[in-house]
């Protein structure tokens, strides 16, 4: 039913990697429904990676995939563009290498973080940070014991913990878990100004020991904090999904 709706009502069919294009390529019924709609619809495939095995599932030699993608393809890399040209029969003029926005934005944010006030606040500290990012309780149960062991066995290790939902209950739960191992965390807001993210001019902020175990009690800083880490664990993998999988 969804494919029929797309075929009948879409004047321009713009399919993105993050949405449904992979499913549509896998489902021959979707291809047939779109073709049955009559006019050849302009189709744009964004951030595409060409997987030759799907060619036999949806087209044959007399009906090349290029006839379906009548508008444009933005391939992630040149190797993907080559597969669309050589193995899937797409007109080379319709293919542009555009990159992968999910990866590219991470690289860009990592580069932009250099020299930011938050990164500068960590300059001169002796700690080699382990980052537990966007963590849920199940992540804490799995990861924190090992991270705490590393703190005890490697004196230069530091720990940055950023709960996925940094509310009072989550922060207090982590603080209590650390306390059972004789450790105390300092909340990031006690070390940097919330508005400017510059290091506070307080006795605690001037003491490197205060920066060894940091509990991130706000949102929006994690991408920058990954910049100061040496090892990172991204939460969410112990639930039904990855990163934002929920409790």
Coordinates of N, CA, C and O in Angstrom, one line a residue, residues 86-244:
X86 N 29.1 0.9 -13.9 CA 29.6 -0.3 -14.6 C 28.7 -1.5 -14.3 O 28.4 -2.3 -15.2
X87 N 28.2 -1.6 -13.1 CA 27.4 -2.9 -12.8 C 25.9 -2.7 -12.8 O 25.2 -3.6 -13.0
X88 N 25.4 -1.4 -12.6 CA 24.0 -1.2 -12.6 C 23.5 -0.4 -13.7 O 22.3 -0.1 -13.8
X89 N 24.3 0.0 -14.7 CA 23.9 0.6 -15.9 C 23.3 2.0 -15.8 O 22.5 2.4 -16.7
X90 N 23.7 2.8 -14.8 CA 23.2 4.1 -14.7 C 24.0 5.1 -15.6 O 25.3 5.0 -15.7
X91 N 23.4 6.0 -16.2 CA 24.0 7.0 -17.1 C 25.0 7.8 -16.2 O 24.7 8.4 -15.2
X92 N 26.3 7.8 -16.6 CA 27.3 8.5 -15.8 C 27.0 10.0 -15.6 O 27.4 10.6 -14.6
X93 N 26.3 10.6 -16.5 CA 25.9 12.0 -16.4 C 25.0 12.3 -15.2 O 24.8 13.4 -14.8
X94 N 24.3 11.2 -14.7 CA 23.4 11.4 -13.6 C 24.0 11.2 -12.3 O 23.4 11.2 -11.3
X95 N 25.3 10.8 -12.2 CA 26.0 10.5 -11.0 C 26.9 11.5 -10.5 O 27.8 12.0 -11.3
X96 N 26.9 11.9 -9.3 CA 27.8 12.9 -8.7 C 28.2 12.3 -7.3 O 27.4 11.8 -6.6
X97 N 29.5 12.4 -7.1 CA 30.0 11.9 -5.8 C 29.8 13.1 -4.8 O 30.4 14.2 -4.9
X98 N 28.9 12.8 -3.8 CA 28.5 13.9 -2.9 C 29.0 13.6 -1.4 O 28.9 14.5 -0.6
X99 N 29.5 12.4 -1.2 CA 30.0 12.1 0.2 C 28.8 11.6 1.0 O 27.7 11.4 0.5
X100 N 29.1 11.4 2.3 CA 28.1 10.9 3.2 C 27.9 11.9 4.4 O 28.8 12.1 5.2
X101 N 26.8 12.6 4.4 CA 26.6 13.7 5.4 C 26.8 13.3 6.8 O 27.2 14.0 7.7
X102 N 26.4 12.0 7.1 CA 26.5 11.5 8.5 C 27.9 11.5 8.9 O 28.3 11.9 10.0
X103 N 28.8 11.0 8.1 CA 30.2 10.9 8.4 C 30.9 12.3 8.3 O 31.7 12.7 9.1
X104 N 30.5 13.0 7.2 CA 31.2 14.2 6.9 C 30.9 15.3 8.0 O 31.8 16.0 8.4
X105 N 29.7 15.3 8.5 CA 29.4 16.3 9.6 C 30.1 16.0 10.9 O 30.5 16.9 11.6
X106 N 30.4 14.6 11.1 CA 31.2 14.3 12.3 C 32.6 14.8 12.2 O 33.2 15.3 13.1
X107 N 33.2 14.6 11.0 CA 34.5 15.0 10.7 C 34.6 16.5 10.9 O 35.5 17.1 11.5
X108 N 33.6 17.2 10.3 CA 33.6 18.7 10.3 C 33.5 19.2 11.7 O 34.2 20.1 12.1
X109 N 32.6 18.6 12.5 CA 32.4 19.1 13.9 C 33.7 18.8 14.7 O 34.1 19.5 15.6
X110 N 34.3 17.6 14.4 CA 35.6 17.3 15.1 C 36.6 18.4 14.8 O 37.4 18.8 15.7
X111 N 36.7 18.8 13.6 CA 37.7 19.8 13.2 C 37.4 21.1 13.7 O 38.3 21.9 14.2
X112 N 36.1 21.5 13.7 CA 35.7 22.8 14.2 C 35.9 22.9 15.7 O 36.0 24.0 16.3
X113 N 35.8 21.8 16.5 CA 36.0 21.8 17.9 C 37.4 22.2 18.3 O 37.6 22.7 19.4
X114 N 38.4 22.1 17.4 CA 39.7 22.5 17.8 C 39.8 24.0 18.0 O 39.3 24.8 17.2
X115 N 40.3 24.4 19.2 CA 40.4 25.8 19.5 C 39.1 26.4 20.1 O 39.1 27.6 20.4
X116 N 38.1 25.5 20.3 CA 36.8 26.0 20.9 C 37.1 26.3 22.4 O 38.0 25.7 23.0
X117 N 36.3 27.1 23.0 CA 36.5 27.4 24.5 C 36.5 26.2 25.4 O 37.3 26.0 26.3
X118 N 35.6 25.2 25.0 CA 35.5 24.0 25.8 C 36.7 23.2 25.7 O 37.2 22.6 26.7
X119 N 37.3 23.0 24.5 CA 38.5 22.2 24.3 C 39.7 23.0 25.0 O 40.5 22.3 25.7
X120 N 39.7 24.3 24.9 CA 40.8 25.0 25.5 C 40.7 24.9 27.1 O 41.7 25.0 27.7
X121 N 39.5 24.7 27.6 CA 39.4 24.5 29.0 C 40.1 23.3 29.6 O 40.5 23.2 30.7
X122 N 40.3 22.3 28.7 CA 41.0 21.1 29.0 C 42.5 21.1 28.8 O 43.2 20.2 29.1
X123 N 43.0 22.2 28.2 CA 44.4 22.3 27.9 C 45.3 22.3 29.2 O 44.9 22.9 30.2
X124 N 46.4 21.6 29.1 CA 47.3 21.6 30.3 C 47.0 20.6 31.3 O 47.7 20.4 32.3
X125 N 45.9 19.8 31.1 CA 45.5 18.8 32.1 C 46.3 17.5 31.9 O 46.6 17.2 30.7
X126 N 46.6 16.7 32.9 CA 47.5 15.6 32.7 C 46.7 14.3 32.3 O 47.3 13.3 32.1
X127 N 45.4 14.4 32.2 CA 44.6 13.2 32.1 C 44.4 12.7 30.6 O 44.2 13.5 29.7
X128 N 44.4 11.4 30.4 CA 44.1 10.8 29.1 C 42.7 10.2 29.3 O 42.5 9.2 29.9
X129 N 41.7 10.9 28.6 CA 40.3 10.7 28.9 C 39.7 9.5 28.2 O 39.9 9.3 27.0
X130 N 38.9 8.7 29.0 CA 38.0 7.7 28.4 C 36.6 8.4 28.4 O 36.2 9.0 29.5
X131 N 36.0 8.4 27.3 CA 34.7 9.1 27.2 C 33.6 8.1 27.1 O 33.6 7.2 26.2
X132 N 32.6 8.2 28.0 CA 31.4 7.4 27.9 C 30.3 8.3 27.5 O 29.8 9.2 28.2
X133 N 30.0 8.2 26.2 CA 29.1 9.2 25.6 C 27.6 8.7 25.4 O 27.4 7.6 24.9
X134 N 26.7 9.6 25.7 CA 25.3 9.3 25.5 C 24.9 8.0 26.1 O 24.2 7.2 25.4
X135 N 25.2 7.8 27.3 CA 25.0 6.4 27.9 C 23.6 6.3 28.6 O 23.1 7.2 29.1
X136 N 23.2 5.1 28.5 CA 21.9 4.7 29.2 C 22.4 3.8 30.4 O 23.5 3.4 30.5
X137 N 21.5 3.5 31.3 CA 21.8 2.7 32.5 C 22.5 1.4 32.2 O 23.5 1.0 32.8
X138 N 22.0 0.7 31.1 CA 22.7 -0.6 30.8 C 24.1 -0.4 30.3 O 24.9 -1.3 30.5
X139 N 24.4 0.7 29.6 CA 25.7 1.0 29.2 C 26.6 1.3 30.5 O 27.7 0.8 30.5
X140 N 26.1 2.0 31.4 CA 26.8 2.3 32.6 C 27.2 1.0 33.4 O 28.3 0.8 33.9
X141 N 26.2 0.0 33.4 CA 26.4 -1.2 34.1 C 27.5 -2.0 33.4 O 28.3 -2.7 34.1
X142 N 27.6 -2.0 32.1 CA 28.5 -2.7 31.3 C 29.9 -2.1 31.3 O 30.9 -2.8 31.3
X143 N 29.9 -0.8 31.2 CA 31.2 0.0 30.9 C 31.9 0.5 32.1 O 33.1 0.5 32.2
X144 N 31.1 1.1 33.0 CA 31.7 1.8 34.2 C 32.7 0.9 35.0 O 33.7 1.4 35.4
X145 N 32.3 -0.3 35.3 CA 33.3 -1.1 36.1 C 34.7 -1.2 35.4 O 35.7 -1.1 36.1
X146 N 34.7 -1.4 34.1 CA 36.0 -1.5 33.4 C 36.7 -0.1 33.4 O 37.9 -0.1 33.6
X147 N 35.9 0.9 33.2 CA 36.5 2.3 33.2 C 37.1 2.6 34.6 O 38.2 3.2 34.7
X148 N 36.4 2.2 35.6 CA 36.9 2.5 37.0 C 38.1 1.7 37.3 O 39.1 2.2 37.9
X149 N 38.2 0.5 36.8 CA 39.4 -0.3 37.0 C 40.6 0.3 36.3 O 41.7 0.3 36.8
X150 N 40.3 0.9 35.1 CA 41.4 1.6 34.4 C 41.9 2.8 35.2 O 43.1 3.1 35.2
X151 N 40.9 3.5 35.8 CA 41.4 4.7 36.6 C 42.3 4.2 37.8 O 43.2 4.9 38.1
X152 N 41.9 3.1 38.4 CA 42.8 2.6 39.5 C 44.1 2.1 39.1 O 45.1 2.2 39.8
X153 N 44.1 1.5 37.9 CA 45.4 0.8 37.4 C 46.3 1.7 36.6 O 47.5 1.4 36.4
X154 N 45.7 2.8 36.0 CA 46.5 3.7 35.2 C 46.3 5.1 35.7 O 45.2 5.7 35.5
X155 N 47.3 5.6 36.4 CA 47.1 6.9 37.1 C 46.9 8.0 36.2 O 46.4 9.1 36.7
X156 N 47.2 7.9 35.0 CA 47.1 9.1 34.1 C 45.7 9.1 33.4 O 45.3 10.0 32.7
X157 N 44.8 8.1 33.7 CA 43.5 8.0 33.0 C 42.5 9.0 33.7 O 42.5 9.2 34.9
X158 N 41.7 9.5 32.8 CA 40.6 10.3 33.3 C 39.3 9.8 32.7 O 39.3 9.0 31.7
X159 N 38.2 10.2 33.2 CA 36.9 9.7 32.7 C 35.9 10.9 32.5 O 35.7 11.7 33.4
X160 N 35.3 10.9 31.3 CA 34.2 11.8 31.0 C 32.9 11.0 30.8 O 32.9 10.1 29.9
X161 N 31.9 11.3 31.6 CA 30.7 10.6 31.5 C 29.6 11.5 31.1 O 29.3 12.5 31.8
X162 N 28.9 11.2 29.9 CA 27.8 12.1 29.4 C 26.6 11.2 29.3 O 26.4 10.6 28.3
X163 N 25.7 11.3 30.3 CA 24.5 10.5 30.2 C 23.6 11.0 29.0 O 23.6 12.1 28.7
X164 N 22.9 10.0 28.4 CA 22.0 10.4 27.3 C 20.9 11.4 27.8 O 20.6 12.3 27.0
X165 N 20.4 11.2 29.0 CA 19.5 12.1 29.6 C 20.1 12.6 30.9 O 19.9 12.0 31.9
X166 N 20.8 13.8 30.9 CA 21.5 14.2 32.1 C 20.6 14.9 33.1 O 20.9 16.0 33.5
X167 N 19.6 14.3 33.5 CA 18.7 14.8 34.5 C 19.2 14.5 35.9 O 20.2 13.7 36.1
X168 N 18.6 15.0 37.0 CA 19.1 14.8 38.3 C 19.2 13.3 38.7 O 20.2 12.9 39.3
X169 N 18.2 12.5 38.3 CA 18.2 11.1 38.7 C 19.4 10.4 38.1 O 20.1 9.5 38.8
X170 N 19.6 10.6 36.8 CA 20.7 9.9 36.1 C 22.1 10.3 36.7 O 23.0 9.5 36.9
X171 N 22.3 11.6 37.0 CA 23.5 12.1 37.5 C 23.8 11.5 38.9 O 24.9 11.1 39.2
X172 N 22.7 11.5 39.7 CA 22.9 11.0 41.1 C 23.2 9.5 41.1 O 23.9 9.0 41.9
X173 N 22.6 8.8 40.1 CA 22.8 7.4 40.0 C 24.2 7.1 39.7 O 24.9 6.2 40.3
X174 N 24.8 7.8 38.8 CA 26.2 7.6 38.4 C 27.1 8.0 39.5 O 28.1 7.3 39.8
X175 N 26.8 9.1 40.2 CA 27.7 9.5 41.3 C 27.7 8.5 42.4 O 28.7 8.2 43.0
X176 N 26.5 7.9 42.7 CA 26.4 6.8 43.7 C 27.2 5.6 43.3 O 27.9 5.0 44.1
X177 N 27.2 5.2 42.0 CA 28.0 4.1 41.6 C 29.5 4.3 41.7 O 30.2 3.5 42.1
X178 N 29.9 5.5 41.4 CA 31.3 5.9 41.5 C 31.7 5.9 43.0 O 32.8 5.4 43.3
X179 N 30.8 6.3 43.8 CA 31.2 6.4 45.3 C 31.4 5.0 45.9 O 32.2 4.9 46.8
X180 N 30.7 4.0 45.3 CA 30.9 2.6 45.9 C 32.3 2.2 45.6 O 32.8 1.2 46.2
X181 N 33.0 2.8 44.6 CA 34.4 2.4 44.3 C 35.4 3.5 44.8 O 36.5 3.5 44.4
X182 N 34.9 4.3 45.7 CA 35.8 5.3 46.3 C 36.1 6.5 45.4 O 37.2 7.2 45.6
X183 N 35.3 6.8 44.4 CA 35.6 7.8 43.5 C 34.5 8.9 43.5 O 33.4 8.6 43.8
X184 N 34.9 10.1 43.2 CA 34.0 11.3 43.2 C 34.1 12.0 41.9 O 35.2 12.4 41.5
X185 N 33.0 12.3 41.2 CA 33.0 13.0 40.0 C 32.7 14.5 40.3 O 32.0 14.8 41.3
X186 N 33.1 15.4 39.4 CA 32.8 16.8 39.5 C 31.9 17.1 38.2 O 32.3 16.6 37.1
X187 N 30.9 17.8 38.4 CA 30.0 18.1 37.3 C 30.6 19.2 36.4 O 31.3 20.1 36.9
X188 N 30.4 19.0 35.1 CA 31.1 19.9 34.2 C 30.7 21.4 34.4 O 31.5 22.3 34.3
X189 N 29.5 21.6 34.9 CA 29.0 23.0 35.1 C 29.8 23.6 36.3 O 29.8 24.9 36.4
X190 N 30.4 22.9 37.1 CA 31.2 23.4 38.2 C 32.6 23.8 37.7 O 33.4 24.5 38.4
X191 N 33.0 23.4 36.5 CA 34.3 23.6 36.0 C 34.4 24.7 34.9 O 35.4 25.4 34.7
X192 N 33.3 24.7 34.1 CA 33.2 25.7 33.0 C 32.0 26.5 33.1 O 30.9 26.1 33.7
X193 N 32.0 27.7 32.6 CA 30.8 28.6 32.6 C 29.8 28.0 31.6 O 30.2 27.8 30.4
X194 N 28.6 27.8 32.0 CA 27.6 27.3 31.1 C 27.4 28.0 29.8 O 27.1 27.5 28.7
X195 N 27.5 29.4 29.9 CA 27.2 30.2 28.7 C 28.4 30.3 27.7 O 28.3 30.1 26.5
X196 N 29.6 30.5 28.3 CA 30.8 30.7 27.4 C 31.5 29.4 27.2 O 32.4 29.3 26.3
X197 N 31.4 28.4 28.2 CA 32.1 27.2 28.2 C 33.6 27.4 28.5 O 34.4 26.5 28.2
X198 N 33.9 28.5 29.0 CA 35.3 28.8 29.4 C 35.5 28.3 30.8 O 34.6 28.2 31.6
X199 N 36.8 28.0 31.1 CA 37.1 27.5 32.4 C 36.8 28.5 33.5 O 37.1 29.7 33.4
X200 N 36.1 28.0 34.6 CA 35.8 28.9 35.7 C 37.1 29.4 36.4 O 38.1 28.6 36.5
X201 N 37.1 30.5 37.0 CA 38.2 31.0 37.8 C 37.9 30.7 39.3 O 37.7 31.6 40.1
X202 N 37.8 29.4 39.6 CA 37.6 29.0 41.0 C 38.7 28.0 41.4 O 39.4 27.5 40.6
X203 N 38.8 27.8 42.7 CA 39.8 26.9 43.2 C 39.6 25.5 42.6 O 40.6 24.8 42.3
X204 N 38.4 25.0 42.5 CA 38.2 23.7 42.0 C 38.6 23.6 40.5 O 39.2 22.7 40.1
X205 N 38.2 24.6 39.7 CA 38.6 24.6 38.3 C 40.1 24.8 38.1 O 40.6 24.3 37.1
X206 N 40.8 25.4 39.0 CA 42.2 25.5 38.9 C 43.0 24.3 39.3 O 44.2 24.2 39.1
X207 N 42.3 23.4 40.0 CA 42.9 22.2 40.5 C 42.8 21.0 39.5 O 41.7 20.6 39.2
X208 N 43.9 20.6 38.9 CA 43.8 19.5 37.9 C 43.1 18.2 38.4 O 42.4 17.5 37.6
X209 N 43.2 18.0 39.7 CA 42.5 16.8 40.2 C 41.0 16.8 40.1 O 40.3 15.8 40.0
X210 N 40.4 18.0 40.0 CA 39.0 18.2 39.9 C 38.5 17.7 38.5 O 37.3 17.4 38.3
X211 N 39.4 17.7 37.6 CA 39.1 17.4 36.2 C 39.3 15.9 35.8 O 39.1 15.5 34.7
X212 N 39.6 15.1 36.8 CA 39.9 13.7 36.5 C 38.6 12.9 36.1 O 38.6 12.2 35.1
X213 N 37.6 13.1 36.9 CA 36.3 12.4 36.6 C 35.3 13.5 36.5 O 34.9 14.1 37.4
X214 N 34.7 13.6 35.3 CA 33.8 14.7 35.0 C 32.5 14.1 34.6 O 32.4 13.2 33.7
X215 N 31.4 14.6 35.2 CA 30.0 14.2 34.8 C 29.4 15.3 34.1 O 29.2 16.4 34.6
X216 N 29.0 15.1 32.8 CA 28.5 16.1 32.0 C 27.0 16.3 32.3 O 26.2 15.4 32.1
X217 N 26.7 17.5 32.8 CA 25.3 17.7 33.3 C 24.5 18.7 32.4 O 23.6 19.3 32.9
X218 N 24.9 18.7 31.1 CA 24.1 19.5 30.2 C 24.2 18.8 28.8 O 24.9 17.9 28.6
X219 N 23.4 19.3 27.9 CA 23.4 18.7 26.6 C 24.1 19.7 25.6 O 24.2 20.9 25.8
X220 N 24.5 19.1 24.5 CA 25.1 19.9 23.4 C 26.6 20.0 23.4 O 27.2 20.6 22.4
X221 N 27.3 19.4 24.4 CA 28.8 19.5 24.4 C 29.5 18.2 24.0 O 30.7 18.2 23.9
X222 N 28.7 17.1 23.9 CA 29.4 15.8 23.7 C 30.2 15.7 22.5 O 31.3 15.2 22.5
X223 N 29.7 16.3 21.4 CA 30.5 16.2 20.1 C 31.9 16.9 20.3 O 32.9 16.4 19.8
X224 N 31.9 18.0 21.0 CA 33.2 18.6 21.3 C 34.0 17.9 22.3 O 35.3 17.8 22.1
X225 N 33.4 17.3 23.3 CA 34.2 16.5 24.3 C 34.8 15.3 23.7 O 35.9 14.9 24.2
X226 N 34.3 14.7 22.7 CA 35.0 13.6 22.0 C 36.4 14.0 21.6 O 37.3 13.2 21.5
X227 N 36.5 15.3 21.3 CA 37.8 15.8 20.8 C 38.9 15.6 21.9 O 40.1 15.4 21.5
X228 N 38.6 15.7 23.1 CA 39.6 15.6 24.2 C 39.8 14.2 24.7 O 40.6 13.9 25.5
X229 N 39.0 13.3 24.1 CA 39.1 11.9 24.6 C 40.2 11.1 23.8 O 40.5 11.4 22.7
X230 N 40.7 10.1 24.5 CA 41.6 9.2 23.8 C 40.9 7.9 23.4 O 41.3 7.2 22.5
X231 N 39.9 7.5 24.2 CA 39.1 6.3 23.9 C 37.6 6.7 24.1 O 37.3 7.5 25.1
X232 N 36.7 6.3 23.3 CA 35.3 6.6 23.5 C 34.4 5.4 23.4 O 34.7 4.5 22.5
X233 N 33.4 5.3 24.2 CA 32.4 4.3 24.2 C 31.1 5.1 23.9 O 30.7 5.9 24.7
X234 N 30.4 4.8 22.8 CA 29.2 5.4 22.5 C 28.0 4.6 22.9 O 27.9 3.4 22.5
X235 N 27.2 5.1 23.8 CA 26.1 4.4 24.4 C 25.0 4.0 23.4 O 24.9 4.5 22.3
X236 N 24.1 3.1 23.9 CA 22.9 2.7 23.2 C 23.0 1.3 22.7 O 22.0 0.7 22.2
X237 N 24.2 0.7 22.6 CA 24.3 -0.6 22.0 C 23.8 -1.8 22.8 O 23.7 -2.9 22.3
X238 N 23.4 -1.6 24.1 CA 22.9 -2.6 24.9 C 21.4 -2.6 25.0 O 20.8 -3.2 25.9
X239 N 20.8 -1.9 24.1 CA 19.3 -1.8 24.0 C 18.9 -2.3 22.7 O 19.5 -3.1 22.1
X240 N 17.7 -1.9 22.3 CA 17.1 -2.4 21.0 C 17.7 -1.7 19.8 O 17.5 -2.1 18.7
X241 N 18.5 -0.7 20.0 CA 19.1 0.0 18.8 C 20.5 0.4 19.1 O 21.2 -0.2 19.9
X242 N 21.0 1.4 18.4 CA 22.4 1.9 18.6 C 22.4 3.4 18.9 O 21.6 4.1 18.3
X243 N 23.1 3.8 19.9 CA 23.3 5.2 20.3 C 22.0 5.8 21.0 O 22.1 6.1 22.2
X244 N 20.9 5.8 20.3 CA 19.7 6.4 20.9 C 18.6 5.4 21.1 O 17.4 5.6 20.9

